[in-house]
PDB file of C-alpha atoms in Angstrom:
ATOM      1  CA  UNK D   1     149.006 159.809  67.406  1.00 44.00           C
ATOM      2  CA  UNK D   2     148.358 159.778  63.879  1.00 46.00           C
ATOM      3  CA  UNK D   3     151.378 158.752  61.367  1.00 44.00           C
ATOM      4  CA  UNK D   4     150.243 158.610  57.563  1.00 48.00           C
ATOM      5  CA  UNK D   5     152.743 158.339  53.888  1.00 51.00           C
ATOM      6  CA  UNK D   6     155.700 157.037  56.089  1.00 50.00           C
ATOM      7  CA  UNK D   7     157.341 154.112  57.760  1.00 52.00           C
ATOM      8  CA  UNK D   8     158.742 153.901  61.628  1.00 50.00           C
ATOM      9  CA  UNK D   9     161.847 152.176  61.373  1.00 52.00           C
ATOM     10  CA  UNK D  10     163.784 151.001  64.663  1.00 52.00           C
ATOM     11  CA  UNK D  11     162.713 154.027  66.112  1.00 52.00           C
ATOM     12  CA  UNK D  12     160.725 154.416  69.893  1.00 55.00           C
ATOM     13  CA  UNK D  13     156.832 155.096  69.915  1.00 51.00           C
ATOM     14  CA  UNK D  14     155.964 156.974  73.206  1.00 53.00           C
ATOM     15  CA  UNK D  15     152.136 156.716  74.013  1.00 48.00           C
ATOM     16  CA  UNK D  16     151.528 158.060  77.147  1.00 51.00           C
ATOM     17  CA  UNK D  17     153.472 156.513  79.680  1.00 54.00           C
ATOM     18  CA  UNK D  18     154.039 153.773  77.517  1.00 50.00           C
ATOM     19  CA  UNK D  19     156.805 152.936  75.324  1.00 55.00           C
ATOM     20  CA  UNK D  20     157.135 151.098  72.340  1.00 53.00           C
ATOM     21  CA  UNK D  21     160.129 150.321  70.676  1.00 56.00           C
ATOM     22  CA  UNK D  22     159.857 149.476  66.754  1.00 54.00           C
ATOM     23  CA  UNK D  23     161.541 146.259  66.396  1.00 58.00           C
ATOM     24  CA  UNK D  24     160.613 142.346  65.444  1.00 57.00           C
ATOM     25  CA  UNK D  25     160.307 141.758  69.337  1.00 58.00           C
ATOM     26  CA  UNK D  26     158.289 144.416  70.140  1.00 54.00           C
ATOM     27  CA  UNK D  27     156.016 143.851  67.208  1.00 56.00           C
ATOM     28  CA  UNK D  28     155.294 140.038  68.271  1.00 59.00           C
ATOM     29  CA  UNK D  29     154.424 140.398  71.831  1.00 57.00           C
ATOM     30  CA  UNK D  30     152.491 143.678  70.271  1.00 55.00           C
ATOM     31  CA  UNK D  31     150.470 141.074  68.150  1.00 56.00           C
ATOM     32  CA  UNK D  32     150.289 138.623  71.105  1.00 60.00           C
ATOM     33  CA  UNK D  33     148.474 141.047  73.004  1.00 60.00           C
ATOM     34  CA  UNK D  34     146.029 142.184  70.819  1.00 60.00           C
ATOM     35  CA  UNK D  35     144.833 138.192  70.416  1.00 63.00           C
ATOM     36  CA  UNK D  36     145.336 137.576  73.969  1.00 60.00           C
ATOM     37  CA  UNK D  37     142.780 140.970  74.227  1.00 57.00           C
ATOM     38  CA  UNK D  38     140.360 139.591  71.113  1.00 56.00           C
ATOM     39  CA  UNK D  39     139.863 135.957  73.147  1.00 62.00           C
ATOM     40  CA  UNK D  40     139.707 137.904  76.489  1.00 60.00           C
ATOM     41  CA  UNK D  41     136.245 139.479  74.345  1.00 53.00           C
ATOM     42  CA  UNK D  42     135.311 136.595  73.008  1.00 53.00           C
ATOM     43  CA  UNK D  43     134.708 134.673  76.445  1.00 56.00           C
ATOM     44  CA  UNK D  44     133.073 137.424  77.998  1.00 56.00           C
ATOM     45  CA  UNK D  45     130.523 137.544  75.147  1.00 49.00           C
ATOM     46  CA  UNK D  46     129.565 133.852  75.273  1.00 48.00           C
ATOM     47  CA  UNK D  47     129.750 133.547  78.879  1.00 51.00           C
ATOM     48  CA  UNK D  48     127.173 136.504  78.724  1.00 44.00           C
ATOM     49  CA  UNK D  49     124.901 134.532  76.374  1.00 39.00           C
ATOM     50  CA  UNK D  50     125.478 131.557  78.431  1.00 41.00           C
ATOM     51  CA  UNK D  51     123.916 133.085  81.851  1.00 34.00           C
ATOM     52  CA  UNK D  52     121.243 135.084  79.857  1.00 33.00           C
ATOM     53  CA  UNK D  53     120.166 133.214  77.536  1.00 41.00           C
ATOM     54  CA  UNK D  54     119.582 129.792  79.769  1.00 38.00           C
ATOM     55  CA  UNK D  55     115.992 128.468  79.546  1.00 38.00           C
ATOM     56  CA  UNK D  56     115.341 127.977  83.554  1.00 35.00           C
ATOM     57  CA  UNK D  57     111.797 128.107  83.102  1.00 33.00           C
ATOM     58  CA  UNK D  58     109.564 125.158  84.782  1.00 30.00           C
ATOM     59  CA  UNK D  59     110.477 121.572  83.231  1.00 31.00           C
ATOM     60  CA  UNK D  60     113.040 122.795  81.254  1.00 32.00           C
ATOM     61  CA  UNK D  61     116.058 119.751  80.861  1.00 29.00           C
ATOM     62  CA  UNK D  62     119.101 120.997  83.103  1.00 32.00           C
ATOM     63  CA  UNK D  63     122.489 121.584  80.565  1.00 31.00           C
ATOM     64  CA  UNK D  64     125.758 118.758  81.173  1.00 32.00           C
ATOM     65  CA  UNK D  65     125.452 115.271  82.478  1.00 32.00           C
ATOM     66  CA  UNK D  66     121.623 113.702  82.782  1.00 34.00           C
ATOM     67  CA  UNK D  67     120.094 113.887  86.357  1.00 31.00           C
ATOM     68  CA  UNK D  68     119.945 110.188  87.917  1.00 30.00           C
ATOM     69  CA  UNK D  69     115.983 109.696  88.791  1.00 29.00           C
ATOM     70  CA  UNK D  70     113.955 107.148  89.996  1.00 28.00           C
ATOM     71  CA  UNK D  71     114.470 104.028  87.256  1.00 28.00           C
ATOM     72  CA  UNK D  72     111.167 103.301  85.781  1.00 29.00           C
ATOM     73  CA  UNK D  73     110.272  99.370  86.432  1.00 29.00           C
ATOM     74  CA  UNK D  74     110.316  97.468  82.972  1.00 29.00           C
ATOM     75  CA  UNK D  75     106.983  97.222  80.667  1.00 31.00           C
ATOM     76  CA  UNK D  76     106.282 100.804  82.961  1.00 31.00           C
ATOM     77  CA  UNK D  77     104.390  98.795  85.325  1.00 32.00           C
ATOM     78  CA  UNK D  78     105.240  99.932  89.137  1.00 32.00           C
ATOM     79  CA  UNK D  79     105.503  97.806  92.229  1.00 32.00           C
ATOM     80  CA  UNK D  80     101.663  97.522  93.413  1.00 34.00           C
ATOM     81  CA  UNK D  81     100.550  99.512  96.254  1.00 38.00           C
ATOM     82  CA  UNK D  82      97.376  97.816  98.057  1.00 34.00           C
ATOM     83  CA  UNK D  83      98.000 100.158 101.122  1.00 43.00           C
ATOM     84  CA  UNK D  84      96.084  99.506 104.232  1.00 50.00           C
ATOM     85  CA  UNK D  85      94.014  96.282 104.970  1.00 57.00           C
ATOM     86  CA  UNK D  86      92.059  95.671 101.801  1.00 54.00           C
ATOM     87  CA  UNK D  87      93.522  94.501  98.461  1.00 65.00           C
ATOM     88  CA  UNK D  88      92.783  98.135  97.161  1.00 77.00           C
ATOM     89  CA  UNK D  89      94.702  97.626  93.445  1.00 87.00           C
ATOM     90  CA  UNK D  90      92.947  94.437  92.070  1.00 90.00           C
ATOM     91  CA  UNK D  91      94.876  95.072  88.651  1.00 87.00           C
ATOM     92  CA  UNK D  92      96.919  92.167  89.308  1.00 92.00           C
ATOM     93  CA  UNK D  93      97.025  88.741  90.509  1.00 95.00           C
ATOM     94  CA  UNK D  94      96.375  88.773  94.214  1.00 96.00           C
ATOM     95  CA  UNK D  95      97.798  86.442  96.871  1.00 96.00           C
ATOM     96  CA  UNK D  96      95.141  84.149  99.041  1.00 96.00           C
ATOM     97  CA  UNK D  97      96.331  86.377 101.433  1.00 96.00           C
ATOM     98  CA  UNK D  98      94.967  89.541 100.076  1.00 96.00           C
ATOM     99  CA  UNK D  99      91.951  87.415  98.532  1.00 97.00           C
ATOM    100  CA  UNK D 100      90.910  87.020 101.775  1.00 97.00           C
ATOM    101  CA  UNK D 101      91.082  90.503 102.985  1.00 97.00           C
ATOM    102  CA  UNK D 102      88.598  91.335 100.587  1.00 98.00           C
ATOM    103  CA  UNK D 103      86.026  88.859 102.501  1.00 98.00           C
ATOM    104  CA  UNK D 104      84.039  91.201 104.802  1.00 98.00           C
ATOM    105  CA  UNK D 105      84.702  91.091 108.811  1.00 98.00           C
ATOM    106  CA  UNK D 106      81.713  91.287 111.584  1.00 97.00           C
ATOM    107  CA  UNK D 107      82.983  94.877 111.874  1.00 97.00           C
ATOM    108  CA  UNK D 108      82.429  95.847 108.187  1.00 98.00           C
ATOM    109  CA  UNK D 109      78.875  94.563 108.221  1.00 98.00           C
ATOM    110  CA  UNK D 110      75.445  96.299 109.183  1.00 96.00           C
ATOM    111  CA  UNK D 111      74.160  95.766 113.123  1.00 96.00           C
ATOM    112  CA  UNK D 112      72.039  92.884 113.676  1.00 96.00           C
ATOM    113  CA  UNK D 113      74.279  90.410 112.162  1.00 97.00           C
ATOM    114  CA  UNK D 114      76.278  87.363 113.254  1.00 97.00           C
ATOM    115  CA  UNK D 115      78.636  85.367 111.937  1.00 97.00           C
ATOM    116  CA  UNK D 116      76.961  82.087 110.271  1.00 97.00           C
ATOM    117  CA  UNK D 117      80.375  80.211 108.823  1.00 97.00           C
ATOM    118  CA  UNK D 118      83.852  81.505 109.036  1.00 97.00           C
ATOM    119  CA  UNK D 119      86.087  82.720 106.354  1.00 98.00           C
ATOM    120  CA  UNK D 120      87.888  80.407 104.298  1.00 97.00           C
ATOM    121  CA  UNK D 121      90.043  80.833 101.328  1.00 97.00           C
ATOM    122  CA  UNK D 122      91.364  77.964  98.924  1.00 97.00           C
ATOM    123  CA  UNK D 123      94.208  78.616  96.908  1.00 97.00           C
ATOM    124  CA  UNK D 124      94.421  78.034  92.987  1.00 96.00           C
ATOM    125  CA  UNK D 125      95.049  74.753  92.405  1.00 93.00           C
ATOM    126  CA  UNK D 126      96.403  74.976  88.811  1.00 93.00           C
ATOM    127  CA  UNK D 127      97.666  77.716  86.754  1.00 92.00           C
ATOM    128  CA  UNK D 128      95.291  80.173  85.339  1.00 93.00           C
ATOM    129  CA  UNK D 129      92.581  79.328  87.738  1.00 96.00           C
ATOM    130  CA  UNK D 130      91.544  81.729  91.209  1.00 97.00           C
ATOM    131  CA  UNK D 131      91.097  81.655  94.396  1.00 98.00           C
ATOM    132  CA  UNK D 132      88.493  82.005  96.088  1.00 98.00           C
ATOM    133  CA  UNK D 133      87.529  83.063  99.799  1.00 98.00           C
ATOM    134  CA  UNK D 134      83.511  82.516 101.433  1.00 98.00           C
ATOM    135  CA  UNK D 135      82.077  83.885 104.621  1.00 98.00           C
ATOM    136  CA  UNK D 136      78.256  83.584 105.921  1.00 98.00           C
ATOM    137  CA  UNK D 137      76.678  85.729 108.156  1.00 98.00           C
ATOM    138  CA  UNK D 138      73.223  85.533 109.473  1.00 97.00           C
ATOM    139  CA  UNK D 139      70.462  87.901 110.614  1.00 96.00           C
ATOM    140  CA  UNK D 140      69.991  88.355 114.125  1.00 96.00           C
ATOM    141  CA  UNK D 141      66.366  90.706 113.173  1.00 93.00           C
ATOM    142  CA  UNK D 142      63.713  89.553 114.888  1.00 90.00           C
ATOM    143  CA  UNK D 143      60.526  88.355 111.972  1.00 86.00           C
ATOM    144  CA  UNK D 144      62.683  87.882 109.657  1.00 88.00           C
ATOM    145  CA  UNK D 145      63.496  84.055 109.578  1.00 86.00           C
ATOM    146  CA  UNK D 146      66.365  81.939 108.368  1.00 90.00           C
ATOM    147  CA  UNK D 147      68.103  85.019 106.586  1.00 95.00           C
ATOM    148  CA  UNK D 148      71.830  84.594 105.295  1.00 97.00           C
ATOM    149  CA  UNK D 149      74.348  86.518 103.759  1.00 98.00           C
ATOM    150  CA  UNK D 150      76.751  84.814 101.842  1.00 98.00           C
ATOM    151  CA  UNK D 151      79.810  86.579  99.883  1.00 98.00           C
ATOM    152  CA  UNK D 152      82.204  84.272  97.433  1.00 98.00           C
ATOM    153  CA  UNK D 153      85.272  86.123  96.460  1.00 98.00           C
ATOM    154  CA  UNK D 154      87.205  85.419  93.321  1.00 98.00           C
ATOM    155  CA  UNK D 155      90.413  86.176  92.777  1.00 98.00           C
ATOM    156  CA  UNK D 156      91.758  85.610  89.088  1.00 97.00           C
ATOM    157  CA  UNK D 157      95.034  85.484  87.107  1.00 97.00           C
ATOM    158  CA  UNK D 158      93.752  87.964  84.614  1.00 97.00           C
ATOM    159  CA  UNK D 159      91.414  90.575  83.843  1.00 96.00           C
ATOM    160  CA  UNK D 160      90.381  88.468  80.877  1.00 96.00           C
ATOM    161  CA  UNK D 161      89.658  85.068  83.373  1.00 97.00           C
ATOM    162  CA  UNK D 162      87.628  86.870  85.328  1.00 97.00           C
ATOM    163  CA  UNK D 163      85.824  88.444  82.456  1.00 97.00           C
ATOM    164  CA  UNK D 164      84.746  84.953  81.669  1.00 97.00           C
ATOM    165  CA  UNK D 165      84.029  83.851  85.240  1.00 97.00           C
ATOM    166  CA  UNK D 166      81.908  86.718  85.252  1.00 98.00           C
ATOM    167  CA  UNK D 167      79.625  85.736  82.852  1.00 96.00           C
ATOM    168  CA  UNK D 168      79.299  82.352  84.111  1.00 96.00           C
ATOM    169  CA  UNK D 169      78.136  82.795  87.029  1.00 95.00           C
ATOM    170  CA  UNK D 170      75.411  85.236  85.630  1.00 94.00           C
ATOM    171  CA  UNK D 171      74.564  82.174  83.528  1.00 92.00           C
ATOM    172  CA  UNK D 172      74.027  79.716  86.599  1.00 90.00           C
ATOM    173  CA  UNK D 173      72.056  81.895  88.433  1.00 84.00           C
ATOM    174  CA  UNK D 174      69.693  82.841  85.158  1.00 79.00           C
ATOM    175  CA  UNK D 175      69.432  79.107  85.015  1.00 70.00           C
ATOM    176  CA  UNK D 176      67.344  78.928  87.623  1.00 80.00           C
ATOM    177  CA  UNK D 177      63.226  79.394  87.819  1.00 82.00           C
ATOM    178  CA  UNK D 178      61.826  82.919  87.832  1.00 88.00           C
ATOM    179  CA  UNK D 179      64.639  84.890  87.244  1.00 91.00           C
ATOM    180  CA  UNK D 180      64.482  88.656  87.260  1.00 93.00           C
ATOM    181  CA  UNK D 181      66.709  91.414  86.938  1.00 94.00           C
ATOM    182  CA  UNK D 182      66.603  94.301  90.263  1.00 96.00           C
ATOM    183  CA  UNK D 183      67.557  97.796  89.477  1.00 96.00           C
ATOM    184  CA  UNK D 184      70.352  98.772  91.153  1.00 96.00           C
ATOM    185  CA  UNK D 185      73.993 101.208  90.590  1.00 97.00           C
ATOM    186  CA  UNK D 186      76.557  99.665  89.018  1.00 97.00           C
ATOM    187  CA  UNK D 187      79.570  98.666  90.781  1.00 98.00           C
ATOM    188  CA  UNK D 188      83.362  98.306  89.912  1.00 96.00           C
ATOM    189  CA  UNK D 189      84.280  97.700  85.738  1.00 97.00           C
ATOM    190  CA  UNK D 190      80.958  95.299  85.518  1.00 97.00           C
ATOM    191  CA  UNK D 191      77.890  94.088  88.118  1.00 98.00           C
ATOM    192  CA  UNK D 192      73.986  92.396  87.723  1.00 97.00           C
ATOM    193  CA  UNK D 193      71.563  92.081  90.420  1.00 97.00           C
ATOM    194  CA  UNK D 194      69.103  89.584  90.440  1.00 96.00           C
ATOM    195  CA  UNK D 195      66.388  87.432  91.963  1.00 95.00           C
ATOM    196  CA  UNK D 196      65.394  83.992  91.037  1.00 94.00           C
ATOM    197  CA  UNK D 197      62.772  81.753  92.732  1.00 93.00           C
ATOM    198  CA  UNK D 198      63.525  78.017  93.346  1.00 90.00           C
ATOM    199  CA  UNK D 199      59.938  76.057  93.423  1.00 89.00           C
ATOM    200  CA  UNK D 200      61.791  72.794  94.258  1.00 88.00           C
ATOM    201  CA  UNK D 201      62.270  74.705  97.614  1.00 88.00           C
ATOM    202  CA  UNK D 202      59.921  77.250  96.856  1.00 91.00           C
ATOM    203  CA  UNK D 203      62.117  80.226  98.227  1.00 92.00           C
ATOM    204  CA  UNK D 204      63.556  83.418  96.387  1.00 94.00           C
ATOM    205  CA  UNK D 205      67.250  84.720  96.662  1.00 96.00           C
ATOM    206  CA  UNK D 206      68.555  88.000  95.896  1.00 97.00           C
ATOM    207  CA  UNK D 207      72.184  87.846  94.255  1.00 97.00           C
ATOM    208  CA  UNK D 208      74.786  90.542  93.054  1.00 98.00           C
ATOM    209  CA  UNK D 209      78.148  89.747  90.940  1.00 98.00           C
ATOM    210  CA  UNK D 210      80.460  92.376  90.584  1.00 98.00           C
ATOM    211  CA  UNK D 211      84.028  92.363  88.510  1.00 98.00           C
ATOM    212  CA  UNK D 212      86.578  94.820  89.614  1.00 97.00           C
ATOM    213  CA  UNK D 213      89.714  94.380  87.699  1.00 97.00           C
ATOM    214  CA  UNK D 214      90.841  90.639  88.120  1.00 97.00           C
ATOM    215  CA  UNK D 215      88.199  89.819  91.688  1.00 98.00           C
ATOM    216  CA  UNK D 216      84.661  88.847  91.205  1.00 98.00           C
ATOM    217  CA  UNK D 217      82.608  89.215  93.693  1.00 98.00           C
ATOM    218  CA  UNK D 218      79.168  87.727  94.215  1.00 98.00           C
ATOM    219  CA  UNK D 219      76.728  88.116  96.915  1.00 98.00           C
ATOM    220  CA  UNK D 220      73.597  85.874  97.811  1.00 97.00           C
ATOM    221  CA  UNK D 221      71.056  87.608 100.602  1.00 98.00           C
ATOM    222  CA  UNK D 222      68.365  84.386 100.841  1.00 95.00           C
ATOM    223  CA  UNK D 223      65.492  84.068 101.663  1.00 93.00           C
ATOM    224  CA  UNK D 224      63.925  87.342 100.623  1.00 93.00           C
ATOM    225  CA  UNK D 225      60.150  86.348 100.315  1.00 90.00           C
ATOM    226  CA  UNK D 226      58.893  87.895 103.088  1.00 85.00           C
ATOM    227  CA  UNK D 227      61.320  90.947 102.947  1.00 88.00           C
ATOM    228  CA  UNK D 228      59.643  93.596 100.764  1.00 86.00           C
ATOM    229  CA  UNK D 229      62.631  95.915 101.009  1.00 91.00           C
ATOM    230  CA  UNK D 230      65.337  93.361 100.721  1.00 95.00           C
ATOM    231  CA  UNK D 231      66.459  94.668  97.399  1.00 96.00           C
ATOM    232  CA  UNK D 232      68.087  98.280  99.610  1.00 96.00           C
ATOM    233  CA  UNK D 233      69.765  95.537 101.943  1.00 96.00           C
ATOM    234  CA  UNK D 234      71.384  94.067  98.897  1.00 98.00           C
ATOM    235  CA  UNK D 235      72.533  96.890  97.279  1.00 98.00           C
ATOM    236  CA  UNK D 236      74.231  97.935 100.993  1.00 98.00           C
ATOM    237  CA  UNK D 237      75.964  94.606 101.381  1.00 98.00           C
ATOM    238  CA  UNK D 238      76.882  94.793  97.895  1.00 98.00           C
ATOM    239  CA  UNK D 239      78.673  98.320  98.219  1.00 98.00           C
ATOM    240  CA  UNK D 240      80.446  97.471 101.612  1.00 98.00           C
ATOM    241  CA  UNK D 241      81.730  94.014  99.599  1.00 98.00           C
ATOM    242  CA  UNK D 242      82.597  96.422  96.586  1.00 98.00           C
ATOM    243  CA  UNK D 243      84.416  99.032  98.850  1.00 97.00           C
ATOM    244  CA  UNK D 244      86.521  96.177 100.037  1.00 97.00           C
ATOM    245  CA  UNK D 245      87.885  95.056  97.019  1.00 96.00           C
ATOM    246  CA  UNK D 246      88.680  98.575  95.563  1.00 92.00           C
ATOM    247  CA  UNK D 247      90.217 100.142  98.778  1.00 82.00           C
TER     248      UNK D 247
END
């Protein structure tokens, strides 16, 4: 229907089966339709942009209210996990407890051994200071004579104490006659092998100190004079002590 030059006045439209009537009424539910039909076009356009044009690619952030997650612990640092029966994360301050799970067992050593003194452990008696655990064991090798394995265990407040406890003990044992330095892998952050010879008691002793976070570890294998491979037994004690204070 086409209607040009002229105005419709108060007089029916027929369009098909439908009828319009020219009058103020008809004209305002006319125009109510037509908006009712433009926001009917509207939503279906951004709904359409909506489910297209989401980013659900991998790691993208999820649209309305923030997922609830796991809250991170404060200064990001987690609750430790030393899993198992070793201290395994020596990042922290350990308990005596776990200081003395570091100390190796019969069962963690090499056959041929026997216990020479049992484990102990001493608590820190004052603030900033460690604890610190000892076991002996002895040879049972036939030839080989009085030969002892002693590991000390250190646990310290701080990465920083035992940094300095480190070098100290490096410093008694180079005080000592004959000291000289064995070849041998490093272990954990820092470690030093060495032998010195006493001549007040004329006997040599092999020793190892290791720093693995906040634990030292040191290990004395005496007497080694008349063991021409000791320095291989050291550096086997030294990695079984090692493995126990890293997990």
């Amino acid at each position: 229907m086409v209607i040009t030059g002229g105005r419709v006045s108060r007089s029916p439209i027929a369009v098909g089966p439908l009828t319009i009537n020219n009058t103020r009424q008809a004209r305002g539910w006319f125009v109510a339709a037509a908006a009712l039909l433009v926001a009917l076009v509207v939503l279906a356009v951004y709904g359409g942009v909506q489910v297209f044009g989401a980013d659900d690619s991998p790691g993208a952030t999820p649209q309305g209210p923030a997922r609830s997650g796991p809250r991170a612990a404060e200064d990001g640092e987690g609750p430790p996990d030393r899993g198992g029966d070793t201290a395994g994360d020596t990042s922290g301050f350990l308990s005596a407890g776990e200081t003395a799970k570091i100390l190796p067992t019969l069962q963690d050593m090499p056959p041929n051994w026997t216990q020479y003194r049992r484990a102990q452990v001493a608590s820190a008696s004052e603030s900033g200071e460690c604890h610190k655990g000892r076991v002996e064991y002895k040879s049972t090798e036939p030839d080989v004579g009085h030969l002892v394995a002693e590991f000390d265990v250190y646990a310290c407040p701080s990465a920083d104490t035992a940094g300095t406890g480190y070098k100290e003990l490096i410093r008694r044992q180079q005080g000592c006659d004959e000291t000289t330095p064995i070849s041998m892998p490093r272990f954990g952050d820092e470690s030093t092998a060495l032998v010195y010879y006493k001549s007040a008691e004329d006997n040599s002793t092999a020793v190892t100190v290791v720093r693995t976070g906040t634990v030292l570890l040191m290990l004395k294998y005496a007497h080694v004079d008349d063991q021409p491979d000791y320095s291989a037994h050291v550096q086997e004690l030294t990695a079984i002590f090692a493995g126990l204070a890293t997990g």
